XYZ file of C-alpha atoms in Angstrom:
556
model
C 1.561 -65.866 -15.944
C -0.483 -62.675 -15.710
C 0.507 -59.710 -13.573
C -1.822 -58.904 -10.667
C -3.916 -55.789 -11.161
C -2.386 -52.581 -9.857
C -5.700 -51.148 -8.546
C -4.788 -49.820 -5.110
C -8.460 -49.934 -4.073
C -8.814 -53.712 -4.560
C -10.418 -55.458 -1.537
C -7.956 -57.064 0.851
C -9.148 -60.622 0.243
C -8.551 -60.178 -3.494
C -4.964 -59.108 -2.806
C -4.482 -62.118 -0.542
C -5.831 -64.330 -3.320
C -3.246 -62.833 -5.666
C -0.536 -63.553 -3.094
C -1.590 -67.191 -2.778
C -1.656 -67.645 -6.559
C 1.802 -66.141 -6.789
C 3.088 -68.643 -4.200
C 1.422 -71.471 -6.093
C 3.049 -70.233 -9.297
C 6.439 -70.217 -7.587
C 5.987 -73.889 -6.714
C 5.855 -74.888 -10.361
C 7.977 -72.149 -11.908
C 11.280 -72.542 -13.706
C 14.274 -70.247 -13.345
C 13.244 -68.380 -16.501
C 10.095 -67.213 -14.672
C 12.042 -65.569 -11.812
C 12.072 -62.010 -13.190
C 8.344 -62.008 -13.922
C 7.521 -63.415 -10.471
C 9.740 -60.804 -8.857
C 7.924 -57.968 -10.695
C 4.549 -59.341 -9.628
C 5.679 -59.616 -6.011
C 7.013 -56.040 -5.934
C 3.745 -54.662 -7.300
C 1.688 -56.685 -4.816
C 3.853 -55.703 -1.827
C 3.593 -52.040 -2.813
C -0.207 -52.281 -3.000
C -0.436 -54.023 0.385
C 1.943 -51.575 2.069
C 0.171 -48.463 0.780
C -3.434 -49.650 1.142
C -3.619 -52.215 3.961
C -0.590 -51.729 6.247
C -2.551 -53.013 9.258
C -3.767 -56.282 7.685
C -0.658 -58.523 7.497
C -2.566 -61.453 8.985
C -0.839 -64.114 6.902
C 2.711 -63.151 7.723
C 4.363 -66.266 6.336
C 2.839 -65.892 2.882
C 3.471 -62.168 2.755
C 7.040 -62.629 4.015
C 7.670 -65.100 1.212
C 6.189 -62.691 -1.322
C 8.520 -59.977 0.014
C 11.457 -62.378 -0.304
C 10.566 -62.981 -3.946
C 10.442 -59.237 -4.495
C 13.942 -58.724 -3.020
C 15.557 -61.878 -4.431
C 17.985 -62.512 -7.216
C 18.369 -65.620 -9.365
C 20.738 -67.345 -6.926
C 18.009 -67.556 -4.256
C 15.356 -68.988 -6.565
C 15.619 -72.689 -5.595
C 15.605 -71.893 -1.881
C 12.459 -69.772 -2.285
C 10.719 -72.530 -4.191
C 11.454 -75.010 -1.368
C 10.141 -72.473 1.119
C 6.873 -72.194 -0.842
C 6.481 -75.965 -0.860
C 7.080 -76.160 2.897
C 4.652 -73.318 3.553
C 1.839 -74.949 1.612
C 2.474 -78.247 3.400
C 2.394 -76.531 6.801
C -0.955 -74.855 6.064
C -2.477 -78.134 4.959
C -1.259 -79.911 8.112
C -2.099 -77.100 10.544
C -5.393 -75.980 12.014
C -5.747 -73.109 9.528
C -7.779 -75.291 7.175
C -11.482 -74.990 8.037
C -13.428 -78.035 9.156
C -15.438 -79.421 6.268
C -19.151 -78.768 6.452
C -21.604 -81.625 6.264
C -22.874 -82.235 2.750
C -25.328 -84.811 1.502
C -23.804 -87.817 -0.223
C -23.708 -87.649 -4.015
C -22.716 -91.079 -5.246
C -22.128 -91.643 -8.925
C -24.777 -94.371 -8.934
C -27.443 -92.029 -7.524
C -26.561 -89.335 -10.058
C -26.635 -91.850 -12.926
C -30.136 -92.955 -11.858
C -31.223 -89.315 -11.710
C -29.869 -88.678 -15.221
C -31.730 -91.718 -16.559
C -34.951 -90.431 -14.985
C -34.470 -87.107 -16.803
C -34.044 -89.019 -20.062
C -37.335 -90.787 -19.416
C -39.062 -87.498 -18.632
C -38.032 -86.005 -21.966
C -39.386 -89.077 -23.796
C -42.878 -88.178 -22.617
C -42.520 -84.610 -23.943
C -43.407 -82.960 -20.637
C -43.521 -79.139 -20.536
C -40.129 -77.580 -19.957
C -41.382 -75.770 -16.850
C -42.401 -79.137 -15.347
C -38.940 -80.514 -16.120
C -37.333 -77.708 -14.080
C -39.878 -77.980 -11.248
C -39.245 -81.706 -10.917
C -35.496 -81.106 -10.933
C -35.788 -78.514 -8.141
C -37.967 -80.805 -6.017
C -35.584 -83.721 -6.396
C -32.558 -81.515 -5.719
C -34.172 -80.380 -2.456
C -34.810 -83.986 -1.496
C -31.445 -85.452 -2.546
C -29.366 -82.615 -1.036
C -31.588 -82.350 2.077
C -32.158 -78.626 1.626
C -34.136 -76.795 4.290
C -35.549 -73.337 3.632
C -34.351 -71.641 6.787
C -31.684 -69.203 7.930
C -29.513 -71.953 9.462
C -29.063 -73.917 6.258
C -25.357 -74.215 5.403
C -25.660 -75.257 1.778
C -25.818 -76.214 -0.919
C -28.303 -73.703 -2.339
C -30.196 -73.764 -5.605
C -31.524 -70.607 -7.275
C -33.569 -70.244 -10.475
C -33.942 -66.929 -12.294
C -35.683 -65.846 -15.488
C -35.109 -62.960 -17.886
C -37.549 -60.152 -18.538
C -37.260 -59.033 -22.171
C -38.679 -56.179 -24.196
C -38.327 -56.229 -28.006
C -35.700 -58.948 -27.776
C -33.559 -57.096 -25.219
C -33.060 -58.291 -21.629
C -34.335 -55.531 -19.346
C -34.458 -57.325 -16.010
C -34.186 -60.553 -14.030
C -37.093 -62.242 -12.213
C -36.500 -64.590 -9.210
C -38.283 -67.968 -9.384
C -36.769 -70.392 -6.845
C -34.580 -69.942 -3.765
C -33.990 -73.409 -2.319
C -32.137 -73.215 1.003
C -33.534 -69.828 2.017
C -36.800 -68.687 3.597
C -39.124 -67.626 0.730
C -39.724 -64.166 2.176
C -35.989 -63.561 2.706
C -35.286 -64.747 -0.846
C -37.813 -62.342 -2.370
C -36.715 -59.422 -0.167
C -33.032 -59.786 -1.056
C -33.784 -60.256 -4.743
C -35.939 -57.131 -4.666
C -33.015 -55.230 -3.144
C -30.131 -56.496 -5.269
C -31.560 -57.711 -8.622
C -31.979 -54.150 -9.995
C -28.160 -54.122 -10.281
C -28.056 -57.448 -12.169
C -26.214 -55.976 -15.184
C -23.097 -55.358 -13.045
C -23.162 -58.792 -11.409
C -20.226 -61.075 -12.404
C -22.485 -64.139 -12.771
C -26.052 -63.228 -13.790
C -25.391 -61.575 -17.219
C -22.866 -64.298 -18.090
C -25.534 -66.997 -17.829
C -28.850 -65.241 -18.495
C -27.810 -62.700 -21.128
C -24.782 -64.298 -22.809
C -26.259 -67.791 -22.274
C -22.972 -69.305 -21.127
C -22.584 -71.933 -18.421
C -20.485 -71.662 -15.254
C -18.519 -74.666 -14.056
C -16.723 -74.591 -10.694
C -16.112 -70.841 -10.392
C -14.748 -69.648 -7.053
C -16.613 -66.446 -6.147
C -13.738 -64.821 -4.233
C -11.719 -64.485 -7.431
C -14.586 -62.451 -8.945
C -15.024 -60.297 -5.842
C -18.323 -62.066 -5.250
C -21.856 -61.173 -6.257
C -23.831 -58.632 -4.149
C -26.950 -60.757 -4.661
C -25.429 -64.135 -3.821
C -23.286 -62.698 -1.000
C -26.482 -61.581 0.702
C -28.554 -64.638 -0.186
C -26.150 -67.006 1.570
C -25.075 -64.354 4.145
C -21.301 -64.168 3.679
C -21.101 -62.060 6.857
C -20.704 -65.366 8.667
C -17.187 -65.640 7.264
C -14.097 -64.031 8.831
C -14.367 -60.680 7.043
C -17.416 -61.222 4.846
C -15.396 -62.742 1.981
C -17.368 -64.320 -0.894
C -15.988 -67.714 0.084
C -18.230 -69.961 -2.037
C -18.328 -71.864 -5.332
C -20.783 -71.475 -8.204
C -22.181 -73.805 -10.879
C -24.798 -72.633 -13.362
C -26.410 -73.518 -16.687
C -28.410 -71.439 -19.107
C -31.822 -72.665 -20.267
C -32.262 -70.633 -23.489
C -35.613 -69.073 -24.300
C -37.446 -68.791 -27.586
C -40.442 -66.917 -28.967
C -42.669 -68.406 -26.256
C -40.302 -68.780 -23.304
C -37.967 -66.478 -21.429
C -34.395 -67.633 -20.798
C -33.878 -69.253 -17.422
C -30.764 -70.031 -15.395
C -30.202 -72.555 -12.615
C -27.437 -71.800 -10.094
C -26.075 -74.092 -7.378
C -23.841 -72.599 -4.671
C -21.588 -74.350 -2.156
C -19.613 -72.835 0.666
C -15.876 -73.320 0.269
C -14.907 -76.005 2.791
C -11.138 -75.690 2.408
C -8.574 -72.947 3.041
C -9.849 -69.715 1.420
C -6.392 -69.005 0.022
C -6.066 -72.506 -1.442
C -9.701 -73.350 -2.261
C -10.923 -76.711 -3.465
C -14.389 -77.421 -4.920
C -16.836 -78.699 -2.347
C -17.817 -82.401 -2.400
C -20.684 -82.973 -4.773
C -20.080 -79.987 -7.043
C -18.786 -82.006 -9.984
C -21.737 -84.386 -9.791
C -24.047 -81.361 -9.584
C -22.542 -80.015 -12.806
C -23.273 -83.326 -14.523
C -26.897 -83.012 -13.454
C -27.148 -79.380 -14.551
C -25.620 -80.249 -17.940
C -28.237 -82.953 -18.556
C -31.011 -80.626 -17.355
C -29.910 -77.996 -19.900
C -29.697 -80.575 -22.690
C -33.134 -81.975 -21.838
C -34.586 -78.443 -21.776
C -33.286 -77.838 -25.311
C -34.503 -81.203 -26.585
C -38.064 -80.686 -25.368
C -38.545 -77.591 -27.541
C -35.577 -77.731 -29.900
C -35.459 -74.829 -32.303
C -33.710 -76.709 -35.099
C -36.575 -77.773 -37.346
C -34.916 -80.955 -38.664
C -35.131 -82.773 -35.337
C -38.000 -85.263 -35.107
C -40.593 -84.760 -32.391
C -39.243 -86.028 -29.080
C -42.495 -87.804 -28.284
C -41.829 -90.162 -31.188
C -38.333 -91.090 -30.002
C -37.639 -94.128 -27.877
C -35.129 -94.196 -25.011
C -32.243 -95.213 -27.259
C -32.927 -92.299 -29.632
C -33.076 -89.865 -26.723
C -29.720 -91.056 -25.356
C -28.243 -90.748 -28.862
C -29.439 -87.140 -28.998
C -28.082 -86.169 -25.602
C -24.925 -88.316 -25.509
C -22.810 -85.969 -27.704
C -23.316 -83.168 -25.195
C -22.389 -85.374 -22.251
C -19.382 -86.742 -24.134
C -18.209 -83.228 -24.968
C -18.590 -82.160 -21.333
C -16.709 -85.202 -19.995
C -13.815 -85.218 -22.488
C -13.589 -81.464 -23.089
C -11.123 -80.931 -20.246
C -8.908 -83.760 -21.483
C -8.919 -82.385 -25.029
C -7.970 -78.922 -23.817
C -5.194 -80.440 -21.699
C -3.913 -82.526 -24.620
C -3.954 -79.416 -26.811
C -1.912 -77.478 -24.246
C 0.592 -80.284 -23.748
C 1.036 -80.798 -27.488
C 1.852 -77.115 -27.940
C 4.234 -77.238 -24.986
C 5.978 -80.151 -26.701
C 6.016 -78.203 -29.973
C 7.730 -75.182 -28.392
C 10.239 -77.428 -26.571
C 11.130 -79.354 -29.726
C 11.327 -76.132 -31.720
C 13.923 -74.753 -29.297
C 15.932 -78.006 -29.320
C 15.798 -78.181 -33.116
C 17.016 -74.594 -33.364
C 19.897 -75.297 -30.968
C 20.983 -78.620 -32.497
C 19.984 -78.326 -36.152
C 18.796 -81.949 -36.017
C 16.456 -82.675 -38.971
C 14.657 -85.528 -37.147
C 13.782 -83.200 -34.291
C 12.599 -80.610 -36.824
C 10.266 -83.262 -38.287
C 9.025 -84.178 -34.790
C 8.346 -80.485 -34.207
C 6.033 -80.332 -37.211
C 4.249 -83.516 -36.062
C 3.705 -82.015 -32.590
C 2.242 -78.877 -34.153
C -0.045 -80.978 -36.352
C -1.269 -83.068 -33.409
C -2.122 -79.915 -31.480
C -4.098 -78.608 -34.445
C -6.043 -81.877 -34.797
C -6.961 -81.887 -31.096
C -8.116 -78.282 -31.330
C -10.207 -79.050 -34.427
C -11.777 -82.062 -32.663
C -12.738 -79.863 -29.727
C -14.202 -77.176 -32.040
C -16.377 -79.740 -33.847
C -17.747 -81.417 -30.694
C -18.305 -77.987 -29.135
C -20.149 -76.786 -32.222
C -22.623 -79.684 -32.269
C -23.022 -79.594 -28.471
C -23.968 -75.901 -28.533
C -26.138 -75.580 -31.631
C -28.758 -73.486 -29.888
C -26.361 -70.982 -28.297
C -23.631 -70.639 -30.869
C -22.789 -67.321 -32.376
C -19.527 -68.254 -34.071
C -19.957 -66.075 -37.144
C -16.860 -65.228 -39.184
C -16.129 -63.782 -42.580
C -14.847 -66.124 -45.299
C -15.430 -67.092 -48.929
C -16.294 -70.349 -50.644
C -12.889 -70.820 -52.264
C -11.100 -70.598 -48.912
C -13.546 -73.069 -47.352
C -13.141 -75.646 -50.148
C -9.359 -75.202 -50.224
C -9.254 -76.019 -46.519
C -11.520 -79.026 -47.080
C -9.343 -80.407 -49.876
C -6.273 -80.072 -47.651
C -8.084 -81.809 -44.794
C -9.318 -84.639 -47.067
C -6.102 -84.846 -49.138
C -5.196 -88.432 -48.161
C -8.736 -89.813 -48.493
C -9.242 -88.213 -51.916
C -5.886 -89.596 -53.041
C -6.595 -93.112 -51.770
C -9.951 -93.063 -53.549
C -8.392 -91.696 -56.782
C -11.046 -88.973 -56.732
C -10.789 -85.360 -57.839
C -12.619 -82.563 -55.989
C -13.382 -79.796 -58.492
C -14.801 -76.269 -58.213
C -14.489 -72.890 -59.931
C -11.815 -71.267 -57.756
C -12.178 -67.763 -59.180
C -15.962 -67.840 -58.990
C -15.935 -69.224 -55.448
C -13.376 -66.610 -54.360
C -15.935 -63.931 -55.249
C -18.611 -65.508 -53.035
C -18.037 -63.860 -49.643
C -20.123 -64.824 -46.635
C -20.487 -64.396 -42.865
C -21.457 -67.706 -41.373
C -20.629 -70.414 -38.865
C -17.727 -71.738 -40.926
C -17.008 -74.671 -38.574
C -20.501 -76.103 -39.011
C -20.745 -75.273 -42.718
C -17.425 -77.051 -43.317
C -18.578 -80.076 -41.330
C -21.766 -80.347 -43.407
C -19.683 -80.215 -46.609
C -17.276 -82.847 -45.241
C -20.231 -85.158 -44.595
C -21.472 -84.702 -48.163
C -18.009 -85.282 -49.660
C -17.408 -88.351 -47.488
C -20.815 -89.695 -48.486
C -19.842 -89.331 -52.146
C -16.439 -90.993 -51.568
C -18.112 -93.971 -49.866
C -20.475 -94.373 -52.833
C -17.641 -94.179 -55.376
C -15.461 -96.707 -53.528
C -18.152 -99.204 -52.534
C -19.848 -98.898 -55.934
C -16.563 -99.965 -57.604
C -16.733 -96.995 -59.970
C -13.772 -97.032 -62.290
C -11.557 -93.914 -62.539
C -11.828 -91.134 -63.351
C -13.862 -90.463 -60.224
C -15.051 -86.927 -59.686
C -16.845 -84.863 -57.066
C -17.816 -81.510 -58.513
C -19.395 -78.518 -56.799
C -20.840 -75.454 -58.482
C -23.103 -72.484 -57.778
C -26.678 -72.900 -58.978
C -28.009 -69.600 -57.647
C -26.766 -66.670 -55.565
C -28.156 -63.360 -54.394
C -27.632 -60.994 -51.482
C -29.373 -63.350 -49.062
C -28.896 -66.929 -50.267
C -26.270 -69.222 -51.730
C -27.410 -72.410 -53.499
C -24.541 -74.857 -53.872
C -24.682 -78.148 -55.799
C -22.391 -81.084 -54.983
C -22.531 -83.854 -57.580
C -20.543 -87.042 -58.229
C -20.308 -89.759 -60.859
C -21.047 -92.576 -58.426
C -24.010 -94.970 -58.630
C -27.507 -93.481 -58.502
C -29.760 -93.787 -55.453
C -32.567 -96.351 -55.903
C -36.035 -94.791 -55.896
C -37.178 -96.847 -52.871
C -34.340 -95.346 -50.761
C -34.857 -91.675 -51.674
C -37.371 -90.958 -48.906
C -35.092 -92.442 -46.202
C -31.620 -91.117 -46.991
C -31.897 -88.132 -44.600
C -33.448 -90.139 -41.768
C -31.198 -90.371 -38.719
C -29.785 -93.875 -38.384
C -30.678 -95.006 -41.921
C -27.793 -96.539 -43.888
C -27.259 -99.182 -46.553
C -23.573 -99.588 -45.657
C -22.351 -102.520 -43.556
C -20.173 -100.226 -41.402
C -22.357 -97.135 -41.718
C -24.023 -95.214 -38.895
C -26.643 -93.231 -40.797
C -25.633 -89.884 -39.308
C -23.810 -88.018 -42.110
C -26.687 -86.792 -44.274
C -28.930 -86.285 -41.244
C -26.372 -84.004 -39.584
C -25.651 -82.176 -42.843
C -29.357 -81.357 -43.248
C -29.598 -80.372 -39.559
C -26.721 -77.922 -40.061
C -28.278 -76.553 -43.263
C -31.416 -75.646 -41.290
C -29.283 -74.015 -38.637
C -27.589 -71.974 -41.380
C -30.965 -70.733 -42.631
C -31.428 -73.075 -45.584
C -32.006 -76.709 -46.519
C -30.372 -79.789 -48.019
C -32.207 -81.755 -50.716
C -31.506 -84.487 -53.242
C -31.233 -83.128 -56.792
C -33.587 -84.354 -59.489
C -32.033 -86.591 -62.138
C -33.097 -84.128 -64.819
C -31.076 -81.354 -63.148
C -27.782 -83.311 -63.176
C -25.137 -82.694 -65.854
C -24.319 -85.527 -68.236
C -22.129 -88.212 -66.664
C -23.228 -87.480 -63.090
C -25.786 -89.621 -61.289
C -26.101 -88.205 -57.752
C -26.251 -84.649 -56.499
C -27.257 -82.664 -53.429
C -28.475 -79.078 -53.371
C -27.248 -77.202 -50.263
C -28.936 -73.852 -49.567
C -27.728 -71.547 -46.791
C -27.934 -67.922 -45.791
C -25.028 -65.739 -46.892
C -25.238 -63.724 -43.680
C -26.233 -65.679 -40.593
C -28.875 -64.007 -38.429
C -31.376 -64.796 -35.701
C -34.147 -64.932 -38.302
C -33.142 -68.462 -39.235
C -33.232 -71.390 -36.856
C -31.201 -70.627 -33.756
C -28.333 -68.880 -35.508
C -27.167 -65.498 -34.220
C -24.929 -63.000 -35.978
C -22.139 -61.256 -34.115
C -22.786 -57.949 -35.877
């Protein structure tokens, strides 16, 4: 639990938000948290007393915060019950605002809308048309009127202005829910300060999405506060919610961002997302994925116009799956580590060896969940990743052998490389994606060795064919059965497989990643293979990832 900021000039509604979060924290806290809560309460009370002595409008909450500040451990349980009663009273009383009318957003309607976007991308329409059609349908489905009396939701579209690859300004494109003249006037007044805005640089410059952010916790946005006229609230608080997605640009297009805003329809101190916001985020996620598919910067993807509906869904489904299960994976990761720390304490206190073993299992499960999330996130965000880290080839292959230890053992296969030589090959790259491409190649070799009934010794060997300051050329060879000549042209095609249980994705994804990493993946010529080896792949990638290749970006 983080301490509230000690800035004595913080706006009053921010301090009240801190007070409400402290009360919520007390609800779920254990006795070991009492001292930390007490310190937070004392700091908050001091700030309120010295800066806003005349604003104690929520006396019950502030009185409870003062009680926490003056309490000792013996009063902890009574204070927790008081917090629970106080929250119940506010929910049952008239202090909760009446919910505003919002247009219905059934799951069935949203699913139909998503399917229509899939169909639009099949026809390879211009990306600008895709956004225009989305805006028009959003106006229609959410019954948005462009007048001063509209109560939300609102939809805004902005675009970057760049000079020599650097964002120098923001241009307004669409202001659904606001009179066009008012939209342009307010943008003209407040967009010059876009770099200090808590939302605009996050989406348009850093190209990150926003999902269910409550504006009050960020002290609002001068632009959005004025666009939706927060003066209608009690004291002008930024009492609204924000969703947004980035639509990345390329050499021909500027980056765009689509924002949807909803007024908060619940208690400002205990806010809940407005109805329809989660469905809106689903729509925005698909819009962003469709935008990327229409002009994808990874050269290995086939032209969208040649894909049928099933292929399009296969392309976009990983992103949707990552969005839908991402929260659950993060929750599972957190709970597994909570279990790990609990078991670790019990094992330390009891000395029980079985509990010590369970502790290690809990730690391992947490690591697997985290790795699963990193992989799905990596493939879902190919065109906005910048996860560059320093490593060397020996460390990468050592980690791979540990990860594939059981499968290599079951297949009676040895993974061999020159450890000293690989240790000397340093690189700065997207190690998560590079490792996943190598895993696909190794698994492909293992499948061939097992299903080809190759007698031991079975070997997968990797060696350096060429290196310089820019490129690394890595060969991965195995002594499995050769690839028939009539299959050579198809082995990298997405969906192609000769295995009964295969999916035809491994080599396709490995080549896709190689292009992202600034190189290529090719099948080695028979004449280039050492004696005793029948299949090999040549993986080329850039030693230092940069924007020059594909969509990769260095964090230099």
